[in-house]
Amino acid sequence: MSTKQILGIWIFFCVISKLALSQNHALIPYPRQIATKQGYFKFAQQTTVAYSDKKLKKEATYLAAGLMNLCKLKTNTICVSKHSLNSKQSILLTLDPTFQNPEAYSLYITTNLITVKSATAKGVFYGIQSLLQLAANTSDVNSMNCLSIENDFPQYKWRGMHLDCSRHFFSTEFVKKYIDLIATYKFNYFHWHLTDDQGWRIEIKKYPKLTQIGAFRTGTMKGHYTEQQFDSIPYGGFYTQADIRDIVTYAQQRHVEIVPEIDMPGHAKAAIASYPQLSCNGEKVAVGTKWGIEKEVLCPSPFTFQFIDDLFAELTQLFPGEYIHIGGDEVLKEQWENSEFCKTLMRKENLNDATELQAFFMNKIEQIANKYHKKAIGWDEIMEKNTNTNATIMSWRGMEAGIEAAKNKHAVIMTPIDYCYFDHYQGNEATEPLAIGGYTPIEQVYAFNPCPDSVAIADRKYILGAQGNVWTEYLKTPELVEYMSTPRLCALAEVIWTGNQNKQIGFEHFKSRLVKHQDFLKKKNIHFSPTFLINEAAKK
Ligand code: ACM
């Protein structure tokens, strides 16, 4: 074969693969059904964004802002229940009660009209996300390929992302950027880890020392835990109640429910440093400076339960969602075992050991949450020796606890450490930023199945969905949070939204879309990790 012929074949394959990619539409999560049609929708000098019901006004405003920010496209927004739709090039947002799933949407792009339809504003918002991804990823920003996405809906109700703002504190501005990012991929829960040993981050009016003392530490561990090295740079910060309200409103506009976590009874050293009466021995301690698990634990005393009740009274005024996360993970029980108060309590309550005491403690907190009309969520430890809870569990140490809980008719969110911990390395440790450990490349996230075949059909409904966790011991900056979370959260979004179908679409299809999708992330100013490309090159 001549060099010319080889070159010809190579060009042919390049064109074909580019065409195949363009047919893939760089959408994440991929819709259940998508059909490309003939023709293009061309944006006019000023395209109209019309909404048929005033309930969709916020969505119309969001779409207009997105088209401007991502594509520099100017639009004007009108309510067509008041005016008629007479502009030639228009985008119509409309409600249609015939959809069975309230989160489902359809998107039709024709030559002069784009329609986004759903039974709810939330579903319309998801259709807008697909539309914005398509608009931002077209090579010619002024024209979009005609297509239809028919009745796209999520596999799971719980599509969560978490962020630890205790180990490192992130500004209100960044928390909003993170919420906007997760909403882009149709996540609907933001699990906000607000308290831990190394910092209490939420203003509580009745207990001002929580933020006067608990929000600040004198230094921070540097390097790996085994090295035991520390800096002595004072570090801290917290969200005022005004900040919280602002973030909650921002999340509501993006159909994201915030689940605040107050981690108890372990991971509570910052609270105990502020109010030593919360511990069994009353000893004065400082806010934590090292990572790992601390021995300090809240005492199951009347003072502690009154504190939690007061705390929840304020928290429930700030967070309008259905849930409060009450923690429950990694509790060292030595202080309880050495406490005369706990020994007496255990005899009185017929508790055989400290694990039963933890179940007693968690159930009391759950009752306080319920008193304020909130459902409790806890890490999977809360199920240990506990038959008396209605809490939803987050299965993090693996999937076994979640599968067992579903068998016992408990609501479960799967967040197993081997698939959903985005603080783990995603590539070669030698060339990646310092991380806590582990190895969870994006392929592994994509291979995750929140509801394995071993779960009995009757129990599957208890698995509400899944969540990605972003612990920040080693993530000091917003850029590092974005680098570790993205694009692994894109893979998780597809697992949870597209669900079982992702097995049919496959990782290669996902990856080809992700390659193209990088432009969208750049336009959103997300400092994503290119490691998935490096891993791929290393295989060749
Ligand atoms: C956890 O990772 N300790 C829930």
Coordinates of C-alpha atoms and ligand atoms in Angstrom, one line a residue:
M1 CA 0.0 0.0 0.0
S2 CA 1.3 3.4 -0.9
T3 CA 1.8 6.2 1.7
K4 CA -0.9 8.1 -0.1
Q5 CA -3.4 5.2 0.3
I6 CA -2.5 4.8 4.0
L7 CA -3.0 8.5 4.5
G8 CA -6.3 8.3 2.7
I9 CA -7.5 5.5 5.0
W10 CA -6.3 7.3 8.1
I11 CA -8.3 10.5 7.1
F12 CA -11.3 8.3 6.3
F13 CA -11.2 6.8 9.8
C14 CA -10.7 10.2 11.4
V15 CA -13.8 11.6 9.6
I16 CA -15.9 8.5 10.5
S17 CA -14.9 8.6 14.2
K18 CA -15.6 12.3 14.4
L19 CA -19.0 11.7 12.8
A20 CA -19.6 8.8 15.3
L21 CA -18.7 11.1 18.2
S22 CA -21.0 13.9 16.9
Q23 CA -23.8 11.3 16.8
N24 CA -22.9 10.5 20.5
H25 CA -23.9 14.0 21.6
A26 CA -21.6 14.7 24.4
L27 CA -24.4 14.4 27.0
I28 CA -23.8 13.3 30.5
P29 CA -25.7 11.5 32.0
Y30 CA -26.8 10.0 28.7
P31 CA -30.5 10.0 28.1
R32 CA -32.6 6.8 27.8
Q33 CA -33.6 7.6 24.2
I34 CA -32.2 10.1 21.8
A35 CA -32.9 10.4 18.1
T36 CA -31.0 12.7 15.8
K37 CA -33.1 14.5 13.2
Q38 CA -32.5 16.3 9.9
G39 CA -31.7 20.0 10.1
Y40 CA -30.5 22.7 12.5
F41 CA -32.0 25.1 14.9
K42 CA -30.2 28.4 14.3
F43 CA -30.1 31.0 17.1
A44 CA -31.5 34.4 16.0
Q45 CA -29.9 37.7 17.0
Q46 CA -32.2 37.5 20.0
T47 CA -33.9 34.1 20.5
T48 CA -36.9 34.0 22.7
V49 CA -37.0 31.9 25.9
A50 CA -40.8 31.5 26.5
Y51 CA -42.4 29.8 29.4
S52 CA -46.0 28.7 29.5
D53 CA -46.6 28.9 33.2
K54 CA -45.3 31.4 35.8
K55 CA -44.1 28.4 37.8
L56 CA -41.3 28.1 35.2
K57 CA -40.1 31.7 35.4
K58 CA -37.0 30.8 37.5
E59 CA -36.1 28.0 35.0
A60 CA -36.5 30.4 32.1
T61 CA -34.2 32.9 33.8
Y62 CA -31.7 30.1 34.6
L63 CA -31.7 29.0 30.9
A64 CA -31.2 32.6 29.6
A65 CA -28.2 33.1 32.0
G66 CA -26.7 29.7 31.0
L67 CA -27.0 30.5 27.3
M68 CA -25.3 33.8 27.9
N69 CA -22.5 32.5 30.2
L70 CA -21.7 29.3 28.3
C71 CA -22.4 30.3 24.6
K72 CA -22.6 34.1 24.7
L73 CA -26.1 33.9 23.3
K74 CA -28.4 36.7 24.0
T75 CA -32.1 35.8 24.6
N76 CA -35.2 37.5 25.8
T77 CA -37.6 35.8 28.3
I78 CA -41.4 36.0 28.1
C79 CA -44.3 34.3 29.7
V80 CA -46.6 33.0 26.9
S81 CA -49.6 32.7 29.1
K82 CA -49.6 36.5 28.9
H83 CA -48.1 37.1 25.4
S84 CA -48.3 35.0 22.2
L85 CA -45.3 33.2 20.9
N86 CA -44.6 35.0 17.7
S87 CA -40.8 35.0 17.5
K88 CA -39.4 32.9 14.7
Q89 CA -36.7 31.2 16.8
S90 CA -37.9 30.2 20.2
I91 CA -37.3 27.9 23.1
L92 CA -40.5 26.9 24.9
L93 CA -40.5 25.6 28.5
T94 CA -43.8 24.0 29.3
L95 CA -45.6 21.7 31.8
D96 CA -47.3 18.5 30.7
P97 CA -49.0 16.5 33.4
T98 CA -49.0 13.3 31.4
F99 CA -45.4 12.3 32.5
Q100 CA -45.5 9.5 35.1
N101 CA -42.2 10.4 36.7
P102 CA -42.1 13.9 38.2
E103 CA -38.4 14.2 37.3
A104 CA -38.9 13.1 33.7
Y105 CA -38.5 15.5 30.7
S106 CA -38.6 15.5 27.0
L107 CA -36.5 17.8 24.8
Y108 CA -37.3 18.4 21.1
I109 CA -35.0 20.5 18.9
T110 CA -36.7 21.4 15.5
T111 CA -35.6 24.0 13.0
N112 CA -37.4 26.9 14.6
L113 CA -38.6 25.7 18.0
I114 CA -36.9 24.0 20.9
T115 CA -39.4 22.6 23.5
V116 CA -38.6 21.3 27.0
K117 CA -41.5 19.6 28.7
S118 CA -42.1 18.0 32.0
A119 CA -44.8 17.5 34.6
T120 CA -42.8 19.7 37.0
A121 CA -40.4 22.7 37.2
K122 CA -37.7 20.2 38.4
G123 CA -38.1 18.0 35.3
V124 CA -38.0 21.1 33.1
F125 CA -34.7 22.1 34.9
Y126 CA -33.3 18.7 33.9
G127 CA -34.3 19.2 30.3
I128 CA -32.5 22.6 30.5
Q129 CA -29.3 20.9 31.7
S130 CA -29.4 18.6 28.6
L131 CA -30.1 21.6 26.3
L132 CA -27.2 23.6 27.8
Q133 CA -24.8 20.8 27.5
L134 CA -25.8 20.3 23.8
A135 CA -25.6 24.1 23.1
A136 CA -22.2 24.4 24.8
N137 CA -20.7 21.4 23.0
T138 CA -21.7 22.2 19.4
S139 CA -18.9 23.3 17.2
D140 CA -20.9 26.2 15.9
V141 CA -22.5 27.9 18.9
N142 CA -25.2 29.5 16.7
S143 CA -26.7 26.3 15.5
M144 CA -27.9 23.0 17.1
N145 CA -28.5 19.7 15.4
C146 CA -32.2 18.8 15.5
L147 CA -33.0 15.9 17.8
S148 CA -35.5 14.5 20.2
I149 CA -35.1 13.1 23.7
E150 CA -38.3 11.4 24.7
N151 CA -39.2 10.8 28.4
D152 CA -35.8 10.8 29.9
F153 CA -36.0 10.0 33.6
P154 CA -33.7 8.9 36.5
Q155 CA -33.2 5.3 37.7
Y156 CA -32.8 6.5 41.3
K157 CA -34.5 9.1 43.5
W158 CA -31.4 9.8 45.5
R159 CA -28.6 11.3 43.4
G160 CA -26.2 12.8 46.0
M161 CA -22.9 14.5 46.2
H162 CA -21.2 15.3 49.5
L163 CA -18.6 17.9 50.5
D164 CA -16.6 18.0 53.7
C165 CA -16.3 21.7 54.8
S166 CA -14.9 20.9 58.2
R167 CA -11.4 19.6 57.4
H168 CA -11.0 22.4 55.0
F169 CA -13.4 25.4 54.9
F170 CA -14.8 26.5 51.5
S171 CA -16.2 30.0 50.8
T172 CA -19.9 30.5 50.2
E173 CA -19.0 31.4 46.6
F174 CA -17.3 28.0 46.1
V175 CA -20.1 26.1 47.8
K176 CA -22.5 27.6 45.3
K177 CA -20.2 26.8 42.4
Y178 CA -20.1 23.2 43.6
I179 CA -23.9 23.0 43.9
D180 CA -24.3 24.4 40.4
L181 CA -21.8 21.8 39.1
I182 CA -23.7 18.9 40.7
A183 CA -27.0 20.3 39.5
T184 CA -25.6 20.3 35.9
Y185 CA -25.4 16.5 36.1
K186 CA -28.9 16.2 37.6
F187 CA -27.8 15.4 41.2
N188 CA -30.6 16.4 43.6
Y189 CA -29.0 16.1 47.1
F190 CA -26.1 18.0 48.5
H191 CA -24.8 16.3 51.7
W192 CA -23.0 19.1 53.5
H193 CA -20.6 17.8 56.2
L194 CA -20.5 20.8 58.5
T195 CA -18.9 19.6 61.7
D196 CA -16.0 17.3 62.6
D197 CA -13.1 17.1 65.0
Q198 CA -11.1 19.7 63.0
G199 CA -13.8 22.4 62.8
W200 CA -17.4 23.4 63.5
R201 CA -18.6 25.4 60.6
I202 CA -22.2 26.6 61.2
E203 CA -23.3 29.5 63.4
I204 CA -25.6 28.5 66.2
K205 CA -27.0 31.5 68.1
K206 CA -27.7 29.6 71.4
Y207 CA -24.1 28.2 71.5
P208 CA -21.8 31.0 70.2
K209 CA -18.6 29.2 71.4
L210 CA -19.2 26.6 68.7
T211 CA -17.9 29.1 66.1
Q212 CA -15.9 31.4 68.5
I213 CA -13.8 28.4 69.5
G214 CA -14.8 25.4 67.5
A215 CA -14.4 27.0 64.1
F216 CA -10.6 27.6 64.5
R217 CA -7.6 25.3 65.0
T218 CA -4.0 26.2 65.7
G219 CA -2.4 24.2 63.0
T220 CA -3.0 21.4 60.5
M221 CA -1.4 18.0 59.7
K222 CA 0.7 18.1 56.6
G223 CA 1.8 15.1 54.6
H224 CA 0.6 11.6 55.2
Y225 CA -0.8 10.5 58.6
T226 CA 2.2 8.2 59.1
E227 CA 4.6 11.2 59.0
Q228 CA 2.9 13.0 61.9
Q229 CA 4.0 16.4 60.6
F230 CA 2.1 19.6 61.4
D231 CA 2.2 23.2 60.4
S232 CA 1.4 25.9 63.0
I233 CA -0.7 28.2 60.8
P234 CA -4.0 29.2 62.5
Y235 CA -6.9 27.9 60.3
G236 CA -10.6 28.4 60.4
G237 CA -13.9 29.8 59.1
F238 CA -17.6 29.3 59.4
Y239 CA -20.9 30.0 57.7
T240 CA -23.2 32.6 59.3
Q241 CA -26.9 31.8 59.4
A242 CA -27.3 34.5 56.6
D243 CA -24.7 32.6 54.5
I244 CA -26.6 29.3 55.0
R245 CA -29.9 30.9 54.0
D246 CA -28.3 32.3 50.9
I247 CA -26.8 28.9 49.9
V248 CA -30.1 27.1 50.6
T249 CA -32.0 29.6 48.3
Y250 CA -29.3 29.1 45.6
A251 CA -29.7 25.3 45.9
Q252 CA -33.5 25.4 45.8
Q253 CA -33.3 27.4 42.5
R254 CA -31.3 24.4 41.2
H255 CA -33.7 21.8 42.6
V256 CA -31.0 20.5 45.0
E257 CA -32.0 19.6 48.6
I258 CA -29.3 20.3 51.2
V259 CA -28.8 17.6 53.8
P260 CA -26.8 19.2 56.7
E261 CA -24.6 16.7 58.6
I262 CA -23.9 17.2 62.3
D263 CA -21.5 14.3 63.0
M264 CA -22.2 12.7 66.4
P265 CA -21.3 11.2 68.9
G266 CA -17.7 10.8 67.5
H267 CA -16.0 13.3 65.2
A268 CA -17.2 15.9 67.7
K269 CA -13.9 17.2 69.2
A270 CA -14.6 20.8 67.9
A271 CA -17.9 20.8 69.7
I272 CA -16.3 19.4 72.9
A273 CA -13.5 22.0 72.6
S274 CA -16.2 24.7 72.7
Y275 CA -18.3 23.1 75.4
P276 CA -16.4 20.6 77.5
Q277 CA -19.6 19.7 79.3
L278 CA -20.5 17.7 76.2
S279 CA -18.0 15.0 77.1
C280 CA -18.2 12.5 79.9
N281 CA -15.0 13.6 81.7
G282 CA -15.4 17.4 81.2
E283 CA -11.7 17.7 80.2
K284 CA -10.6 20.8 78.2
V285 CA -9.4 19.8 74.7
A286 CA -8.4 21.8 71.7
V287 CA -10.0 21.6 68.2
G288 CA -8.3 18.8 66.3
T289 CA -5.3 19.4 64.1
K290 CA -4.7 15.8 62.9
W291 CA -6.6 13.6 60.6
G292 CA -8.0 10.2 61.5
I293 CA -10.3 9.2 64.4
E294 CA -10.2 11.0 67.8
K295 CA -11.1 9.4 71.2
E296 CA -13.4 12.4 72.2
V297 CA -17.0 11.4 72.2
L298 CA -20.3 13.2 73.2
C299 CA -21.6 11.9 76.5
P300 CA -25.2 10.5 76.4
S301 CA -26.2 13.0 79.1
P302 CA -29.2 15.3 79.6
F303 CA -26.9 18.3 78.8
T304 CA -25.9 16.7 75.4
F305 CA -29.5 15.8 74.4
Q306 CA -30.7 19.3 75.3
F307 CA -27.8 20.7 73.3
I308 CA -28.8 18.6 70.3
D309 CA -32.4 19.6 70.7
D310 CA -31.5 23.3 70.7
L311 CA -29.2 22.8 67.8
F312 CA -31.9 21.1 65.7
A313 CA -34.4 23.9 66.6
E314 CA -32.1 26.3 64.8
L315 CA -31.0 23.9 62.1
T316 CA -34.5 23.1 61.1
Q317 CA -35.3 26.8 60.7
L318 CA -32.4 27.1 58.2
F319 CA -32.7 23.9 56.2
P320 CA -36.2 23.3 54.8
G321 CA -35.4 19.8 53.4
E322 CA -36.7 16.5 54.5
Y323 CA -33.6 15.1 56.1
I324 CA -30.9 15.8 58.8
H325 CA -27.7 13.6 58.7
I326 CA -26.8 12.6 62.3
G327 CA -23.4 11.0 61.6
G328 CA -22.7 7.9 63.7
D329 CA -19.5 6.8 62.0
E330 CA -16.2 5.7 63.6
V331 CA -17.1 6.1 67.3
L332 CA -14.3 5.1 69.7
K333 CA -16.0 3.9 72.9
E334 CA -13.2 4.0 75.4
Q335 CA -14.4 7.2 77.1
W336 CA -17.9 5.7 77.5
E337 CA -16.5 2.5 78.9
N338 CA -14.5 4.4 81.5
S339 CA -17.4 6.6 82.5
E340 CA -19.3 6.0 85.7
F341 CA -22.2 8.0 84.2
C342 CA -22.3 5.7 81.2
K343 CA -22.1 2.5 83.3
T344 CA -25.1 3.6 85.4
L345 CA -27.0 4.6 82.3
M346 CA -26.3 1.3 80.6
R347 CA -27.6 -0.6 83.7
K348 CA -30.7 1.6 83.9
E349 CA -31.4 1.1 80.2
N350 CA -30.5 -2.6 80.1
L351 CA -27.7 -2.0 77.5
N352 CA -25.1 -4.8 77.4
D353 CA -22.2 -3.0 75.8
A354 CA -21.0 0.3 74.4
T355 CA -22.3 -0.6 70.9
E356 CA -25.8 -0.9 72.4
L357 CA -25.1 2.5 74.1
Q358 CA -24.4 4.0 70.7
A359 CA -27.6 2.6 69.3
F360 CA -29.4 4.2 72.3
F361 CA -27.7 7.5 71.6
M362 CA -28.5 7.5 67.9
N363 CA -32.1 6.6 68.4
K364 CA -32.5 9.5 70.9
I365 CA -31.1 11.9 68.3
E366 CA -33.4 10.4 65.6
Q367 CA -36.3 11.1 67.9
I368 CA -35.2 14.7 68.3
A369 CA -35.0 15.0 64.5
N370 CA -38.5 13.5 64.1
K371 CA -39.8 15.9 66.7
Y372 CA -38.8 18.7 64.3
H373 CA -40.4 16.8 61.4
K374 CA -37.2 15.7 59.9
K375 CA -36.1 12.2 58.8
A376 CA -32.7 11.1 60.1
I377 CA -29.9 9.7 58.0
G378 CA -26.8 8.1 59.5
W379 CA -23.6 6.2 58.4
D380 CA -24.0 2.4 58.4
E381 CA -22.6 2.0 62.0
I382 CA -26.0 3.2 63.3
M383 CA -27.5 -0.2 62.4
E384 CA -25.1 -2.1 64.6
K385 CA -27.1 -3.8 67.4
N386 CA -30.0 -1.5 66.6
T387 CA -33.5 -2.8 65.9
N388 CA -35.2 0.4 66.9
T389 CA -34.4 2.9 64.2
N390 CA -36.3 4.2 61.2
A391 CA -33.3 6.2 59.9
T392 CA -32.1 6.0 56.4
I393 CA -28.6 4.5 56.2
M394 CA -25.6 5.5 54.1
S395 CA -23.7 2.3 53.4
W396 CA -20.1 3.5 53.2
R397 CA -17.8 0.7 54.5
G398 CA -19.0 -1.5 51.6
M399 CA -22.4 -2.5 50.3
E400 CA -23.2 -5.4 52.8
A401 CA -24.6 -3.1 55.5
G402 CA -26.9 -1.5 52.9
I403 CA -28.0 -4.8 51.4
E404 CA -28.8 -6.1 55.0
A405 CA -30.6 -2.9 55.8
A406 CA -32.7 -3.1 52.6
K407 CA -33.6 -6.7 53.6
N408 CA -34.9 -5.3 56.9
K409 CA -37.0 -2.7 55.0
H410 CA -34.7 0.3 55.8
A411 CA -34.2 3.0 53.2
V412 CA -30.6 2.9 52.0
I413 CA -28.2 5.2 50.1
M414 CA -25.2 3.4 48.7
T415 CA -21.9 5.2 49.0
P416 CA -19.4 2.4 49.3
I417 CA -15.8 3.4 49.8
D418 CA -14.4 1.5 46.8
Y419 CA -16.6 3.2 44.3
C420 CA -17.8 6.5 45.7
Y421 CA -15.0 8.1 47.6
F422 CA -13.5 10.8 45.4
D423 CA -10.8 11.7 47.9
H424 CA -9.0 8.5 46.7
Y425 CA -6.3 8.6 44.0
Q426 CA -7.7 8.4 40.5
G427 CA -4.4 7.7 38.8
N428 CA -0.7 7.0 39.4
E429 CA 0.1 8.1 43.0
A430 CA 3.6 9.3 41.8
T431 CA 2.1 11.9 39.5
E432 CA -1.2 12.8 41.2
P433 CA -1.6 15.4 44.0
L434 CA -1.2 14.0 47.5
A435 CA -4.3 12.2 48.5
I436 CA -5.5 10.3 51.5
G437 CA -4.9 6.9 49.8
G438 CA -7.0 4.3 48.0
Y439 CA -7.3 4.0 44.2
T440 CA -10.6 4.6 42.5
P441 CA -10.2 5.3 38.8
I442 CA -13.1 6.6 36.8
E443 CA -13.7 3.2 35.2
Q444 CA -14.4 1.8 38.6
V445 CA -16.9 4.5 39.4
Y446 CA -18.6 3.8 36.1
A447 CA -18.7 0.0 36.9
F448 CA -20.6 0.7 40.1
N449 CA -24.0 -0.8 40.5
P450 CA -25.9 0.6 43.5
C451 CA -28.4 -2.3 43.4
P452 CA -26.6 -5.6 42.7
D453 CA -28.5 -8.6 41.5
S454 CA -28.0 -10.2 44.9
V455 CA -30.6 -7.8 46.3
A456 CA -34.0 -9.5 46.3
I457 CA -36.5 -7.9 43.9
A458 CA -38.8 -7.1 46.7
D459 CA -36.0 -5.2 48.6
R460 CA -34.8 -3.1 45.7
K461 CA -37.2 -0.3 46.3
Y462 CA -35.4 0.4 49.6
I463 CA -32.3 1.4 47.8
L464 CA -33.0 5.0 47.1
G465 CA -29.9 5.7 45.2
A466 CA -26.2 6.5 45.6
Q467 CA -23.8 9.3 46.5
G468 CA -20.2 10.4 45.9
N469 CA -18.3 11.6 48.9
V470 CA -15.6 14.3 48.8
W471 CA -13.6 14.3 52.1
T472 CA -11.2 17.2 52.2
E473 CA -8.3 16.3 54.6
Y474 CA -6.0 16.6 51.6
L475 CA -8.1 19.0 49.5
K476 CA -7.1 22.5 50.7
T477 CA -8.3 24.5 47.7
P478 CA -11.4 24.7 45.5
E479 CA -9.3 23.7 42.5
L480 CA -8.3 20.4 44.3
V481 CA -12.0 19.7 45.1
E482 CA -12.9 20.1 41.5
Y483 CA -9.9 18.1 40.4
M484 CA -10.8 15.1 42.6
S485 CA -14.5 15.2 42.1
T486 CA -14.7 15.9 38.3
P487 CA -15.0 14.0 36.1
R488 CA -15.6 11.1 38.5
L489 CA -18.9 12.7 39.5
C490 CA -19.9 12.6 35.8
A491 CA -19.4 8.8 35.8
L492 CA -21.5 8.5 39.0
A493 CA -24.2 10.8 37.6
E494 CA -24.6 8.4 34.6
V495 CA -24.7 5.3 36.9
I496 CA -27.5 6.9 39.0
W497 CA -29.5 8.6 36.3
T498 CA -29.2 6.4 33.3
G499 CA -28.9 3.4 35.6
N500 CA -29.0 -0.1 34.3
Q501 CA -28.7 1.2 30.7
N502 CA -25.2 2.4 31.4
K503 CA -24.1 -1.2 31.2
Q504 CA -25.4 -1.3 27.6
I505 CA -24.0 2.0 26.6
G506 CA -20.6 1.1 28.1
F507 CA -17.5 2.9 29.4
E508 CA -16.0 3.4 25.9
H509 CA -19.1 5.3 24.8
F510 CA -19.1 7.3 28.0
K511 CA -15.4 8.1 27.6
S512 CA -15.8 9.3 24.0
R513 CA -18.5 11.7 25.2
L514 CA -16.3 12.8 28.1
V515 CA -13.5 13.7 25.8
K516 CA -15.8 16.0 23.9
H517 CA -17.5 17.2 27.0
Q518 CA -14.3 18.8 28.3
D519 CA -15.2 22.0 26.4
F520 CA -18.3 22.3 28.5
L521 CA -16.3 21.9 31.8
K522 CA -13.8 24.5 30.6
K523 CA -16.7 26.9 29.8
K524 CA -18.0 26.4 33.3
N525 CA -14.5 27.1 34.6
I526 CA -14.2 23.7 36.4
H527 CA -10.6 22.6 37.2
F528 CA -11.3 19.0 36.2
S529 CA -8.8 16.2 36.2
P530 CA -7.4 15.0 32.9
T531 CA -6.2 11.8 34.6
F532 CA -8.7 9.6 32.7
L533 CA -6.9 10.5 29.5
I534 CA -3.5 9.8 31.0
N535 CA -4.7 6.4 32.4
E536 CA -5.9 5.6 28.9
A537 CA -2.7 6.6 27.2
A538 CA -0.7 4.4 29.7
K539 CA -2.8 1.3 28.7
K540 CA -1.7 1.7 25.1
Ligands
ACM1 C1 -16.8 8.0 56.8 O1 -16.1 8.0 55.7 N1 -16.2 8.0 57.9 C2 -18.2 8.0 56.7

